[in-house]
mmCIF file of C-alpha atoms in Angstrom:
data_model
loop_
_atom_site.group_PDB
_atom_site.id
_atom_site.type_symbol
_atom_site.label_atom_id
_atom_site.label_comp_id
_atom_site.label_asym_id
_atom_site.label_seq_id
_atom_site.Cartn_x
_atom_site.Cartn_y
_atom_site.Cartn_z
ATOM 1 C CA UNK A 47 -81.657 52.603 -44.980
ATOM 2 C CA UNK A 48 -79.475 52.071 -41.748
ATOM 3 C CA UNK A 49 -79.680 48.692 -40.963
ATOM 4 C CA UNK A 50 -78.779 48.441 -45.175
ATOM 5 C CA UNK A 51 -75.421 50.498 -44.372
ATOM 6 C CA UNK A 52 -74.993 48.189 -41.189
ATOM 7 C CA UNK A 53 -75.192 45.709 -42.977
ATOM 8 C CA UNK A 54 -72.567 46.571 -45.363
ATOM 9 C CA UNK A 55 -69.950 47.788 -42.722
ATOM 10 C CA UNK A 56 -71.398 43.966 -40.767
ATOM 11 C CA UNK A 57 -69.523 42.356 -44.450
ATOM 12 C CA UNK A 58 -66.774 44.561 -45.076
ATOM 13 C CA UNK A 59 -65.499 43.454 -40.832
ATOM 14 C CA UNK A 60 -66.626 39.861 -41.170
ATOM 15 C CA UNK A 61 -64.787 40.029 -44.650
ATOM 16 C CA UNK A 62 -61.378 41.615 -43.151
ATOM 17 C CA UNK A 63 -61.612 39.603 -39.892
ATOM 18 C CA UNK A 64 -61.303 36.448 -42.235
ATOM 19 C CA UNK A 65 -58.373 37.420 -44.267
ATOM 20 C CA UNK A 66 -56.424 38.978 -41.463
ATOM 21 C CA UNK A 67 -56.870 35.411 -40.167
ATOM 22 C CA UNK A 68 -56.517 33.752 -43.967
ATOM 23 C CA UNK A 69 -53.082 36.207 -43.848
ATOM 24 C CA UNK A 70 -52.058 35.683 -40.404
ATOM 25 C CA UNK A 71 -51.823 31.883 -40.371
ATOM 26 C CA UNK A 72 -50.063 32.457 -43.917
ATOM 27 C CA UNK A 73 -47.520 34.051 -42.462
ATOM 28 C CA UNK A 74 -46.655 31.467 -39.390
ATOM 29 C CA UNK A 75 -47.472 28.654 -41.631
ATOM 30 C CA UNK A 76 -43.210 27.679 -42.682
ATOM 31 C CA UNK A 77 -42.529 28.742 -39.168
ATOM 32 C CA UNK A 78 -45.161 26.291 -38.295
ATOM 33 C CA UNK A 79 -43.660 23.716 -39.617
ATOM 34 C CA UNK A 80 -40.152 24.885 -38.758
ATOM 35 C CA UNK A 81 -40.863 24.287 -35.062
ATOM 36 C CA UNK A 82 -42.974 20.994 -34.994
ATOM 37 C CA UNK A 83 -39.249 19.657 -37.414
ATOM 38 C CA UNK A 84 -37.495 20.769 -34.426
ATOM 39 C CA UNK A 85 -39.882 19.949 -31.809
ATOM 40 C CA UNK A 86 -39.370 16.407 -33.268
ATOM 41 C CA UNK A 87 -36.135 16.716 -33.261
ATOM 42 C CA UNK A 88 -35.956 18.295 -29.381
ATOM 43 C CA UNK A 89 -38.553 14.198 -29.091
ATOM 44 C CA UNK A 90 -35.797 12.402 -30.477
ATOM 45 C CA UNK A 91 -32.805 13.442 -29.280
ATOM 46 C CA UNK A 92 -34.257 12.991 -25.530
ATOM 47 C CA UNK A 93 -36.547 10.128 -26.241
ATOM 48 C CA UNK A 94 -34.016 8.728 -28.968
ATOM 49 C CA UNK A 95 -33.456 5.038 -27.120
ATOM 50 C CA UNK A 96 -36.994 4.576 -27.959
ATOM 51 C CA UNK A 97 -35.782 4.625 -31.921
ATOM 52 C CA UNK A 98 -32.434 3.204 -31.705
ATOM 53 C CA UNK A 99 -31.014 6.298 -31.559
ATOM 54 C CA UNK A 100 -28.195 7.469 -29.980
ATOM 55 C CA UNK A 101 -29.332 9.201 -25.879
ATOM 56 C CA UNK A 102 -28.833 11.396 -23.492
ATOM 57 C CA UNK A 103 -28.139 9.713 -20.117
ATOM 58 C CA UNK A 104 -31.878 7.902 -18.730
ATOM 59 C CA UNK A 105 -32.493 9.254 -16.400
ATOM 60 C CA UNK A 106 -32.866 12.381 -18.503
ATOM 61 C CA UNK A 107 -35.416 10.732 -20.691
ATOM 62 C CA UNK A 108 -37.647 9.703 -18.570
ATOM 63 C CA UNK A 109 -37.138 12.795 -15.999
ATOM 64 C CA UNK A 110 -38.527 14.664 -19.111
ATOM 65 C CA UNK A 111 -40.515 11.715 -20.687
ATOM 66 C CA UNK A 112 -43.440 12.277 -18.193
ATOM 67 C CA UNK A 113 -44.056 15.915 -20.046
ATOM 68 C CA UNK A 114 -43.236 15.155 -24.010
ATOM 69 C CA UNK A 115 -46.456 13.289 -24.700
ATOM 70 C CA UNK A 116 -46.689 15.381 -28.079
ATOM 71 C CA UNK A 117 -43.230 15.356 -28.933
ATOM 72 C CA UNK A 118 -43.435 11.622 -28.694
ATOM 73 C CA UNK A 119 -46.916 11.689 -30.658
ATOM 74 C CA UNK A 120 -45.706 13.732 -33.334
ATOM 75 C CA UNK A 121 -41.842 11.884 -33.264
ATOM 76 C CA UNK A 122 -44.533 8.289 -33.753
ATOM 77 C CA UNK A 123 -46.110 10.294 -36.325
ATOM 78 C CA UNK A 124 -43.191 11.580 -38.104
ATOM 79 C CA UNK A 125 -42.606 7.903 -38.757
ATOM 80 C CA UNK A 126 -45.061 8.008 -41.511
ATOM 81 C CA UNK A 127 -44.055 10.720 -43.647
ATOM 82 C CA UNK A 128 -40.054 10.414 -43.229
ATOM 83 C CA UNK A 129 -40.457 8.390 -46.548
ATOM 84 C CA UNK A 130 -41.609 11.068 -48.665
ATOM 85 C CA UNK A 131 -39.685 14.669 -47.254
ATOM 86 C CA UNK A 132 -39.836 16.226 -50.709
ATOM 87 C CA UNK A 133 -43.750 16.157 -50.605
ATOM 88 C CA UNK A 134 -43.524 17.145 -47.514
ATOM 89 C CA UNK A 135 -42.137 20.228 -48.138
ATOM 90 C CA UNK A 136 -43.492 20.860 -51.198
ATOM 91 C CA UNK A 137 -46.701 21.273 -48.988
ATOM 92 C CA UNK A 138 -45.563 22.950 -46.584
ATOM 93 C CA UNK A 139 -44.593 26.147 -49.634
ATOM 94 C CA UNK A 140 -47.331 25.243 -51.346
ATOM 95 C CA UNK A 141 -46.348 24.326 -54.495
ATOM 96 C CA UNK A 142 -47.387 21.959 -56.900
ATOM 97 C CA UNK B 158 -31.805 24.403 8.104
ATOM 98 C CA UNK B 159 -27.912 24.340 7.924
ATOM 99 C CA UNK B 160 -26.109 21.373 6.263
ATOM 100 C CA UNK B 161 -23.997 20.274 8.279
ATOM 101 C CA UNK B 162 -22.997 16.735 7.410
ATOM 102 C CA UNK B 163 -19.683 16.273 6.345
ATOM 103 C CA UNK B 164 -19.772 13.042 2.962
ATOM 104 C CA UNK B 165 -17.017 10.853 3.569
ATOM 105 C CA UNK B 166 -16.488 8.794 0.314
ATOM 106 C CA UNK B 167 -14.037 5.359 0.185
ATOM 107 C CA UNK B 168 -13.275 4.137 -3.050
ATOM 108 C CA UNK B 169 -10.720 2.184 -4.649
ATOM 109 C CA UNK B 170 -10.298 -1.252 -6.936
ATOM 110 C CA UNK B 171 -12.068 -4.319 -5.496
ATOM 111 C CA UNK B 172 -10.251 -6.192 -2.379
ATOM 112 C CA UNK B 173 -8.238 -3.873 -0.884
ATOM 113 C CA UNK B 174 -9.947 -2.346 2.034
ATOM 114 C CA UNK B 175 -12.719 0.189 0.781
ATOM 115 C CA UNK B 176 -15.265 -1.439 3.942
ATOM 116 C CA UNK B 177 -13.039 -2.140 6.691
ATOM 117 C CA UNK B 178 -11.334 1.562 6.507
ATOM 118 C CA UNK B 179 -14.842 2.717 6.072
ATOM 119 C CA UNK B 180 -15.901 1.004 8.788
ATOM 120 C CA UNK B 181 -12.957 2.124 10.808
ATOM 121 C CA UNK B 182 -12.811 5.736 10.503
ATOM 122 C CA UNK B 183 -16.239 5.121 11.628
ATOM 123 C CA UNK B 184 -15.518 4.125 14.586
ATOM 124 C CA UNK B 185 -13.287 6.374 15.254
ATOM 125 C CA UNK B 186 -14.513 9.406 14.667
ATOM 126 C CA UNK B 187 -17.904 7.746 16.735
ATOM 127 C CA UNK B 188 -16.184 7.284 19.649
ATOM 128 C CA UNK B 189 -14.796 10.572 19.676
ATOM 129 C CA UNK B 190 -18.064 11.572 19.935
ATOM 130 C CA UNK B 191 -19.560 12.198 16.618
ATOM 131 C CA UNK B 192 -22.557 12.207 14.698
ATOM 132 C CA UNK B 193 -21.686 8.997 12.293
ATOM 133 C CA UNK B 194 -23.989 7.148 9.526
ATOM 134 C CA UNK B 195 -21.748 4.259 7.081
ATOM 135 C CA UNK B 196 -23.712 3.699 4.587
ATOM 136 C CA UNK B 197 -22.806 1.271 2.211
ATOM 137 C CA UNK B 198 -23.185 1.857 -1.910
ATOM 138 C CA UNK B 199 -21.079 -1.018 -2.951
ATOM 139 C CA UNK B 200 -24.324 -3.440 -4.434
ATOM 140 C CA UNK B 201 -22.245 -5.952 -2.584
ATOM 141 C CA UNK B 202 -22.819 -5.139 0.713
ATOM 142 C CA UNK B 203 -19.994 -6.032 2.911
ATOM 143 C CA UNK B 204 -20.903 -3.906 6.539
ATOM 144 C CA UNK B 205 -23.313 -6.762 7.601
ATOM 145 C CA UNK B 206 -20.413 -9.201 7.670
ATOM 146 C CA UNK B 207 -17.929 -6.827 8.794
ATOM 147 C CA UNK B 208 -20.252 -5.584 11.737
ATOM 148 C CA UNK B 209 -21.396 -9.124 12.107
ATOM 149 C CA UNK B 210 -25.073 -7.448 11.566
ATOM 150 C CA UNK B 211 -27.918 -7.847 9.146
ATOM 151 C CA UNK B 212 -28.004 -4.307 8.277
ATOM 152 C CA UNK B 213 -30.458 -3.329 5.546
ATOM 153 C CA UNK B 214 -31.744 -0.075 4.075
ATOM 154 C CA UNK B 215 -33.229 1.417 7.668
ATOM 155 C CA UNK B 216 -30.186 2.486 9.835
ATOM 156 C CA UNK B 217 -28.832 0.307 12.524
ATOM 157 C CA UNK B 218 -26.974 1.052 15.462
ATOM 158 C CA UNK B 219 -23.500 -0.045 16.078
ATOM 159 C CA UNK B 220 -22.766 1.661 19.018
ATOM 160 C CA UNK B 221 -23.572 5.147 20.431
ATOM 161 C CA UNK B 222 -23.032 7.537 18.062
ATOM 162 C CA UNK B 223 -22.599 5.169 14.569
ATOM 163 C CA UNK B 224 -25.575 3.504 13.211
ATOM 164 C CA UNK B 225 -24.745 1.849 10.202
ATOM 165 C CA UNK B 226 -27.330 1.358 6.350
ATOM 166 C CA UNK B 227 -26.730 -0.656 3.301
ATOM 167 C CA UNK B 228 -28.566 0.766 0.036
ATOM 168 C CA UNK B 229 -30.685 -1.737 -1.769
ATOM 169 C CA UNK B 230 -29.595 0.225 -5.278
ATOM 170 C CA UNK B 231 -32.518 -3.011 -7.131
ATOM 171 C CA UNK B 232 -35.013 -1.311 -4.982
ATOM 172 C CA UNK B 233 -34.107 2.565 -5.663
ATOM 173 C CA UNK B 234 -34.544 1.306 -9.915
ATOM 174 C CA UNK B 235 -37.755 0.668 -8.915
ATOM 175 C CA UNK B 236 -38.935 2.916 -7.501
ATOM 176 C CA UNK B 237 -37.258 5.319 -9.634
ATOM 177 C CA UNK B 238 -39.603 3.769 -12.527
ATOM 178 C CA UNK B 239 -42.437 3.293 -10.901
ATOM 179 C CA UNK B 240 -43.128 6.904 -9.882
ATOM 180 C CA UNK B 241 -41.790 7.823 -13.723
ATOM 181 C CA UNK B 242 -45.069 5.424 -14.709
ATOM 182 C CA UNK B 243 -47.212 7.110 -12.314
ATOM 183 C CA UNK B 244 -46.434 10.476 -13.701
ATOM 184 C CA UNK B 245 -46.940 9.568 -17.303
ATOM 185 C CA UNK B 246 -50.589 8.048 -16.816
ATOM 186 C CA UNK B 247 -51.464 11.209 -14.437
ATOM 187 C CA UNK B 248 -50.073 13.118 -18.038
ATOM 188 C CA UNK B 249 -50.932 11.466 -20.623
ATOM 189 C CA UNK B 250 -53.925 10.201 -22.470
ATOM 190 C CA UNK B 251 -55.373 7.127 -21.839
ATOM 191 C CA UNK B 252 -54.775 6.286 -25.329
ATOM 192 C CA UNK B 253 -50.740 7.499 -25.039
ATOM 193 C CA UNK B 254 -49.529 6.205 -21.732
ATOM 194 C CA UNK B 255 -51.017 2.744 -22.975
ATOM 195 C CA UNK B 256 -49.412 2.491 -26.296
ATOM 196 C CA UNK B 257 -46.479 3.184 -23.841
ATOM 197 C CA UNK B 258 -46.856 -0.204 -21.865
ATOM 198 C CA UNK B 259 -44.549 -2.259 -23.706
ATOM 199 C CA UNK B 260 -42.039 0.306 -23.483
ATOM 200 C CA UNK B 261 -41.568 0.094 -19.755
ATOM 201 C CA UNK B 262 -41.493 -3.659 -20.071
ATOM 202 C CA UNK B 263 -38.123 -3.101 -21.523
ATOM 203 C CA UNK B 264 -36.930 -0.191 -19.479
ATOM 204 C CA UNK B 265 -37.373 -2.258 -16.538
ATOM 205 C CA UNK B 266 -34.042 -4.059 -18.019
ATOM 206 C CA UNK B 267 -32.012 -0.905 -18.863
ATOM 207 C CA UNK B 268 -28.646 -0.014 -17.673
ATOM 208 C CA UNK B 269 -27.962 3.029 -17.096
ATOM 209 C CA UNK B 270 -30.242 3.704 -13.908
ATOM 210 C CA UNK B 271 -27.757 1.945 -11.281
ATOM 211 C CA UNK B 272 -25.420 4.847 -11.181
ATOM 212 C CA UNK B 273 -28.829 7.492 -10.338
ATOM 213 C CA UNK B 274 -30.174 4.743 -8.321
ATOM 214 C CA UNK B 275 -27.187 5.348 -6.185
ATOM 215 C CA UNK B 276 -27.229 9.759 -7.027
ATOM 216 C CA UNK B 277 -30.936 8.707 -5.583
ATOM 217 C CA UNK B 278 -30.126 7.580 -2.048
ATOM 218 C CA UNK B 279 -27.567 9.441 -1.938
ATOM 219 C CA UNK B 280 -29.650 12.370 -2.091
ATOM 220 C CA UNK B 281 -32.425 10.808 0.133
ATOM 221 C CA UNK B 282 -29.846 9.897 2.736
ATOM 222 C CA UNK B 283 -27.910 14.079 2.990
ATOM 223 C CA UNK B 284 -31.774 15.342 3.163
ATOM 224 C CA UNK B 285 -32.175 12.669 6.155
ATOM 225 C CA UNK B 286 -29.144 13.417 8.255
ATOM 226 C CA UNK B 287 -28.524 16.704 7.588
ATOM 227 C CA UNK B 288 -27.953 16.958 10.975
ATOM 228 C CA UNK B 289 -25.091 14.229 11.573
ATOM 229 C CA UNK B 290 -21.782 15.516 11.914
ATOM 230 C CA UNK B 291 -20.170 12.636 9.464
ATOM 231 C CA UNK B 292 -21.381 11.031 6.249
ATOM 232 C CA UNK B 293 -19.146 7.386 5.757
ATOM 233 C CA UNK B 294 -20.126 6.200 2.605
ATOM 234 C CA UNK B 295 -18.373 2.458 0.923
ATOM 235 C CA UNK B 296 -18.482 2.878 -2.408
ATOM 236 C CA UNK B 297 -19.177 0.288 -5.258
ATOM 237 C CA UNK B 298 -16.141 -0.692 -7.074
ATOM 238 C CA UNK B 299 -14.444 1.838 -9.310
ATOM 239 C CA UNK B 300 -16.727 1.768 -12.148
ATOM 240 C CA UNK B 301 -19.687 2.454 -10.545
ATOM 241 C CA UNK B 302 -18.247 4.823 -8.298
ATOM 242 C CA UNK B 303 -16.581 7.170 -11.533
ATOM 243 C CA UNK B 304 -19.626 7.603 -12.870
ATOM 244 C CA UNK B 305 -21.682 8.415 -10.011
ATOM 245 C CA UNK B 306 -19.094 11.175 -9.406
ATOM 246 C CA UNK B 307 -19.590 12.033 -13.186
ATOM 247 C CA UNK B 308 -23.165 11.559 -13.156
ATOM 248 C CA UNK B 309 -23.724 15.381 -12.027
ATOM 249 C CA UNK B 310 -21.380 17.457 -14.426
ATOM 250 C CA UNK B 311 -22.246 14.945 -17.673
ATOM 251 C CA UNK B 312 -25.725 15.297 -17.127
ATOM 252 C CA UNK B 313 -25.186 18.843 -16.936
ATOM 253 C CA UNK B 314 -23.822 19.277 -20.904
ATOM 254 C CA UNK B 315 -26.971 17.039 -22.445
ATOM 255 C CA UNK B 316 -29.022 19.235 -20.464
ATOM 256 C CA UNK B 317 -28.297 22.320 -21.226
ATOM 257 C CA UNK B 318 -28.080 21.530 -24.546
ATOM 258 C CA UNK B 319 -31.835 20.096 -24.224
ATOM 259 C CA UNK B 320 -31.986 23.387 -22.771
ATOM 260 C CA UNK B 321 -30.884 25.539 -25.393
ATOM 261 C CA UNK B 322 -33.380 23.905 -28.184
ATOM 262 C CA UNK B 323 -36.215 23.723 -25.864
ATOM 263 C CA UNK B 324 -35.944 27.309 -25.400
ATOM 264 C CA UNK B 325 -35.427 28.395 -29.211
ATOM 265 C CA UNK B 326 -38.581 26.600 -29.590
ATOM 266 C CA UNK B 327 -40.796 27.972 -27.314
ATOM 267 C CA UNK B 328 -39.441 31.349 -28.966
ATOM 268 C CA UNK B 329 -40.921 30.375 -32.302
ATOM 269 C CA UNK B 330 -44.387 29.187 -30.303
ATOM 270 C CA UNK B 331 -44.449 32.919 -28.754
ATOM 271 C CA UNK B 332 -44.415 34.024 -32.094
ATOM 272 C CA UNK B 333 -46.733 32.418 -33.882
ATOM 273 C CA UNK B 334 -49.084 32.673 -31.041
ATOM 274 C CA UNK B 335 -48.110 36.550 -30.991
ATOM 275 C CA UNK B 336 -48.951 37.146 -34.893
ATOM 276 C CA UNK B 337 -52.259 34.346 -34.433
ATOM 277 C CA UNK B 338 -53.280 35.530 -32.084
ATOM 278 C CA UNK B 339 -51.944 39.176 -31.232
ATOM 279 C CA UNK B 340 -51.686 38.170 -28.032
ATOM 280 C CA UNK B 341 -48.586 36.556 -26.087
ATOM 281 C CA UNK B 342 -48.867 32.789 -24.667
ATOM 282 C CA UNK B 343 -48.983 32.709 -21.277
ATOM 283 C CA UNK B 344 -49.267 28.694 -20.709
ATOM 284 C CA UNK B 345 -45.555 27.566 -18.905
ATOM 285 C CA UNK B 346 -44.078 25.224 -20.621
ATOM 286 C CA UNK B 347 -44.150 21.867 -18.484
ATOM 287 C CA UNK B 348 -40.335 20.884 -19.827
ATOM 288 C CA UNK B 349 -38.715 23.781 -19.565
ATOM 289 C CA UNK B 350 -39.817 23.957 -15.511
ATOM 290 C CA UNK B 351 -38.354 20.155 -15.396
ATOM 291 C CA UNK B 352 -35.306 21.237 -17.238
ATOM 292 C CA UNK B 353 -33.973 24.312 -15.710
ATOM 293 C CA UNK B 354 -35.290 21.926 -12.187
ATOM 294 C CA UNK B 355 -32.861 19.242 -12.861
ATOM 295 C CA UNK B 356 -30.522 22.113 -13.912
ATOM 296 C CA UNK B 357 -30.705 23.062 -10.369
ATOM 297 C CA UNK B 358 -30.053 19.790 -9.319
ATOM 298 C CA UNK B 359 -27.124 18.457 -11.038
ATOM 299 C CA UNK B 360 -25.193 21.976 -10.134
ATOM 300 C CA UNK B 361 -26.157 21.863 -6.711
ATOM 301 C CA UNK B 362 -25.351 17.942 -6.743
ATOM 302 C CA UNK B 363 -21.801 19.008 -8.893
ATOM 303 C CA UNK B 364 -20.544 21.608 -6.230
ATOM 304 C CA UNK B 365 -20.932 19.242 -3.095
ATOM 305 C CA UNK B 366 -18.993 16.135 -5.092
ATOM 306 C CA UNK B 367 -16.722 19.760 -5.925
ATOM 307 C CA UNK B 368 -15.999 20.761 -2.551
ATOM 308 C CA UNK B 369 -13.040 19.805 -0.022
ATOM 309 C CA UNK B 370 -15.134 21.066 2.584
ATOM 310 C CA UNK B 371 -18.438 19.752 2.450
ATOM 311 C CA UNK B 372 -17.160 16.040 1.233
ATOM 312 C CA UNK B 373 -13.394 13.864 1.288
ATOM 313 C CA UNK B 374 -13.495 11.197 -1.013
ATOM 314 C CA UNK B 375 -10.594 8.907 0.643
ATOM 315 C CA UNK B 376 -8.663 6.355 -2.008
ATOM 316 C CA UNK B 377 -7.774 3.017 -0.522
ATOM 317 C CA UNK B 378 -5.028 0.891 -1.946
ATOM 318 C CA UNK B 379 -2.487 -1.916 -1.356
ATOM 319 C CA UNK B 380 1.229 -1.767 -2.809
ATOM 320 C CA UNK B 381 1.191 -4.236 -5.380
ATOM 321 C CA UNK B 382 0.970 -2.060 -8.745
ATOM 322 C CA UNK B 383 -2.373 -3.611 -9.802
ATOM 323 C CA UNK B 384 -4.341 -1.798 -6.972
ATOM 324 C CA UNK B 385 -1.423 1.329 -7.914
ATOM 325 C CA UNK B 386 -2.672 1.467 -11.358
ATOM 326 C CA UNK B 387 -5.811 1.866 -10.805
ATOM 327 C CA UNK B 388 -5.837 3.867 -8.582
ATOM 328 C CA UNK B 389 -3.885 6.788 -11.324
ATOM 329 C CA UNK B 390 -6.961 5.965 -13.493
ATOM 330 C CA UNK B 391 -9.055 7.189 -10.656
ATOM 331 C CA UNK B 392 -7.152 10.228 -9.651
ATOM 332 C CA UNK B 393 -7.560 10.938 -13.494
ATOM 333 C CA UNK B 394 -11.093 10.394 -13.773
ATOM 334 C CA UNK B 395 -12.299 12.462 -11.413
ATOM 335 C CA UNK B 396 -9.930 15.260 -11.850
ATOM 336 C CA UNK B 397 -11.436 15.758 -14.919
ATOM 337 C CA UNK B 398 -14.213 16.124 -13.645
ATOM 338 C CA UNK B 399 -12.829 19.130 -10.650
ATOM 339 C CA UNK B 400 -12.696 16.686 -8.091
ATOM 340 C CA UNK B 401 -10.414 15.939 -5.786
ATOM 341 C CA UNK B 402 -9.060 13.183 -3.625
ATOM 342 C CA UNK B 403 -9.080 14.196 0.133
ATOM 343 C CA UNK B 404 -6.236 11.695 0.533
ATOM 344 C CA UNK B 405 -4.968 7.718 0.075
ATOM 345 C CA UNK B 406 -5.273 4.991 2.336
ATOM 346 C CA UNK B 407 -2.018 2.872 1.698
ATOM 347 C CA UNK B 408 -3.461 -0.799 3.182
ATOM 348 C CA UNK B 409 -2.281 -4.035 4.255
ATOM 349 C CA UNK B 410 1.067 -2.844 5.211
ATOM 350 C CA UNK B 411 3.566 -5.278 5.510
ATOM 351 C CA UNK B 412 6.894 -4.639 6.772
ATOM 352 C CA UNK B 413 8.685 -5.615 4.236
ATOM 353 C CA UNK B 414 6.454 -3.056 1.413
ATOM 354 C CA UNK B 415 8.055 -0.256 -0.097
ATOM 355 C CA UNK B 416 5.088 3.047 -1.288
ATOM 356 C CA UNK B 417 7.914 4.469 -2.915
ATOM 357 C CA UNK B 418 6.029 4.399 -5.954
ATOM 358 C CA UNK B 419 2.681 5.178 -4.675
ATOM 359 C CA UNK B 420 4.840 8.188 -3.291
ATOM 360 C CA UNK B 421 6.035 9.302 -6.527
ATOM 361 C CA UNK B 422 3.182 8.883 -8.579
ATOM 362 C CA UNK B 423 0.484 9.940 -6.597
ATOM 363 C CA UNK B 424 2.885 12.822 -4.904
ATOM 364 C CA UNK B 425 0.528 15.960 -3.211
ATOM 365 C CA UNK B 426 -2.076 13.859 -2.001
ATOM 366 C CA UNK B 427 -2.190 13.393 1.972
ATOM 367 C CA UNK B 428 -1.570 9.643 2.960
ATOM 368 C CA UNK B 429 -1.874 7.998 5.233
ATOM 369 C CA UNK B 430 -0.388 4.327 5.637
ATOM 370 C CA UNK B 431 -2.528 1.699 7.682
ATOM 371 C CA UNK B 432 -0.699 -1.603 8.471
ATOM 372 C CA UNK B 433 -1.667 -5.298 7.430
ATOM 373 C CA UNK B 434 -3.648 -6.852 10.164
ATOM 374 C CA UNK B 435 -2.699 -11.509 11.405
ATOM 375 C CA UNK B 436 -6.188 -11.395 12.376
ATOM 376 C CA UNK B 437 -9.317 -10.808 9.923
ATOM 377 C CA UNK B 438 -10.937 -7.095 10.614
ATOM 378 C CA UNK B 439 -14.065 -8.291 11.468
ATOM 379 C CA UNK B 440 -16.134 -7.975 14.292
ATOM 380 C CA UNK B 441 -16.837 -4.862 17.033
ATOM 381 C CA UNK B 442 -14.179 -5.984 19.243
ATOM 382 C CA UNK B 443 -11.287 -6.695 16.926
ATOM 383 C CA UNK B 444 -11.801 -3.520 15.067
ATOM 384 C CA UNK B 445 -12.427 -1.550 18.496
ATOM 385 C CA UNK B 446 -8.910 -3.409 19.370
ATOM 386 C CA UNK B 447 -7.009 -2.994 16.513
ATOM 387 C CA UNK B 448 -8.599 1.115 16.441
ATOM 388 C CA UNK B 449 -6.390 1.223 19.985
ATOM 389 C CA UNK B 450 -3.546 -0.510 18.596
ATOM 390 C CA UNK B 451 -2.958 2.337 15.733
ATOM 391 C CA UNK B 452 -4.083 4.587 17.569
ATOM 392 C CA UNK B 453 -1.590 7.177 16.789
ATOM 393 C CA UNK B 454 -2.021 6.729 12.865
ATOM 394 C CA UNK B 455 -5.613 7.644 13.423
ATOM 395 C CA UNK B 456 -4.872 11.088 14.926
ATOM 396 C CA UNK B 457 -1.907 11.612 13.265
ATOM 397 C CA UNK B 458 -2.780 11.917 9.735
ATOM 398 C CA UNK B 459 -5.345 13.681 7.800
ATOM 399 C CA UNK B 460 -8.341 12.490 10.131
ATOM 400 C CA UNK B 461 -6.875 15.321 12.392
ATOM 401 C CA UNK B 462 -7.213 18.155 9.670
ATOM 402 C CA UNK B 463 -10.663 16.297 8.729
ATOM 403 C CA UNK B 464 -11.931 17.315 12.105
ATOM 404 C CA UNK B 465 -11.231 20.644 12.714
ATOM 405 C CA UNK B 466 -13.860 23.025 12.387
ATOM 406 C CA UNK B 467 -16.368 20.236 13.591
ATOM 407 C CA UNK B 468 -16.486 20.303 17.325
#
């Protein structure tokens, strides 16, 4: 009897945990994509000279570049989705 | 350690006598017993010819108390790029740094690093020789010199904007981790710390350039209208970034040259008038003789102000 109750309790806890994780994930999804977008802007601002954008004095870009691997990769990835901004927006907000 | 070295910069249009004035000033101070390092930041070096000595990146003694060095700009650019390259190889994953190789080949030829190379050389010299009394800098032609002085201010404008954006990103990132994992992200953002370091570095430089006690900028010009016009642009360009001139040296004055237009146009800045020398001022002996002959000029004018409070 006890073990049955414990199992039910464990299941409930597990369900709660999964639900909690999903809820939390959903709650920050939009903010996450906003941050990603901002990181991309930061990347373009600093390393823009590599893709033909006006950029800060060269030494600022070069000083920060060693610490910007993530932004650099993100910038390159963004190039792939740059042609479909609407579909990207739809997927962020789960439309369709 | 106290930074006691005073920077003296010589600026002006090409050919007005910046290098000779810098050499004379260095000689004068060294003969008075001050420890002086004469640094040529002009990519087309003249000091070797003036002193008839083979100068290089390592300081060479000219007379007791006076050493001279010529900065190799390309060497500093290469060294800086190599540092960045190594740093990238250390921090990036193999694949990313491998893909970046082709960019680095291009960067080597990118413009806009010349003035930064001079700044790097300047910082190194200040760090190494801060116990000297005077560091006399023979500057590059106007355009590059102005870029040299504006670099800290200009960089600060950019980097402060980047700082604001970065802080916003970090705030949002922290919010995400807090909601997702119920704890705050402890990891420090390397980009942010580099930005903060840069702000510190540029601010220190900016303050050093703006401090009339530690940095004396001397503008050399000739009585002719062209060098006067360019000098006015230099004065205004520096004023915009809050840097003021220490003195103006009107060089190569002949008996009939009139300096009224200069005195009128650049009022408020101490002026020193140096006569035209019949013999070319080349070689230690001729320079020393010229100094002796014009000792009263050197003593009368702002150099005296310069020496107050040093010894």
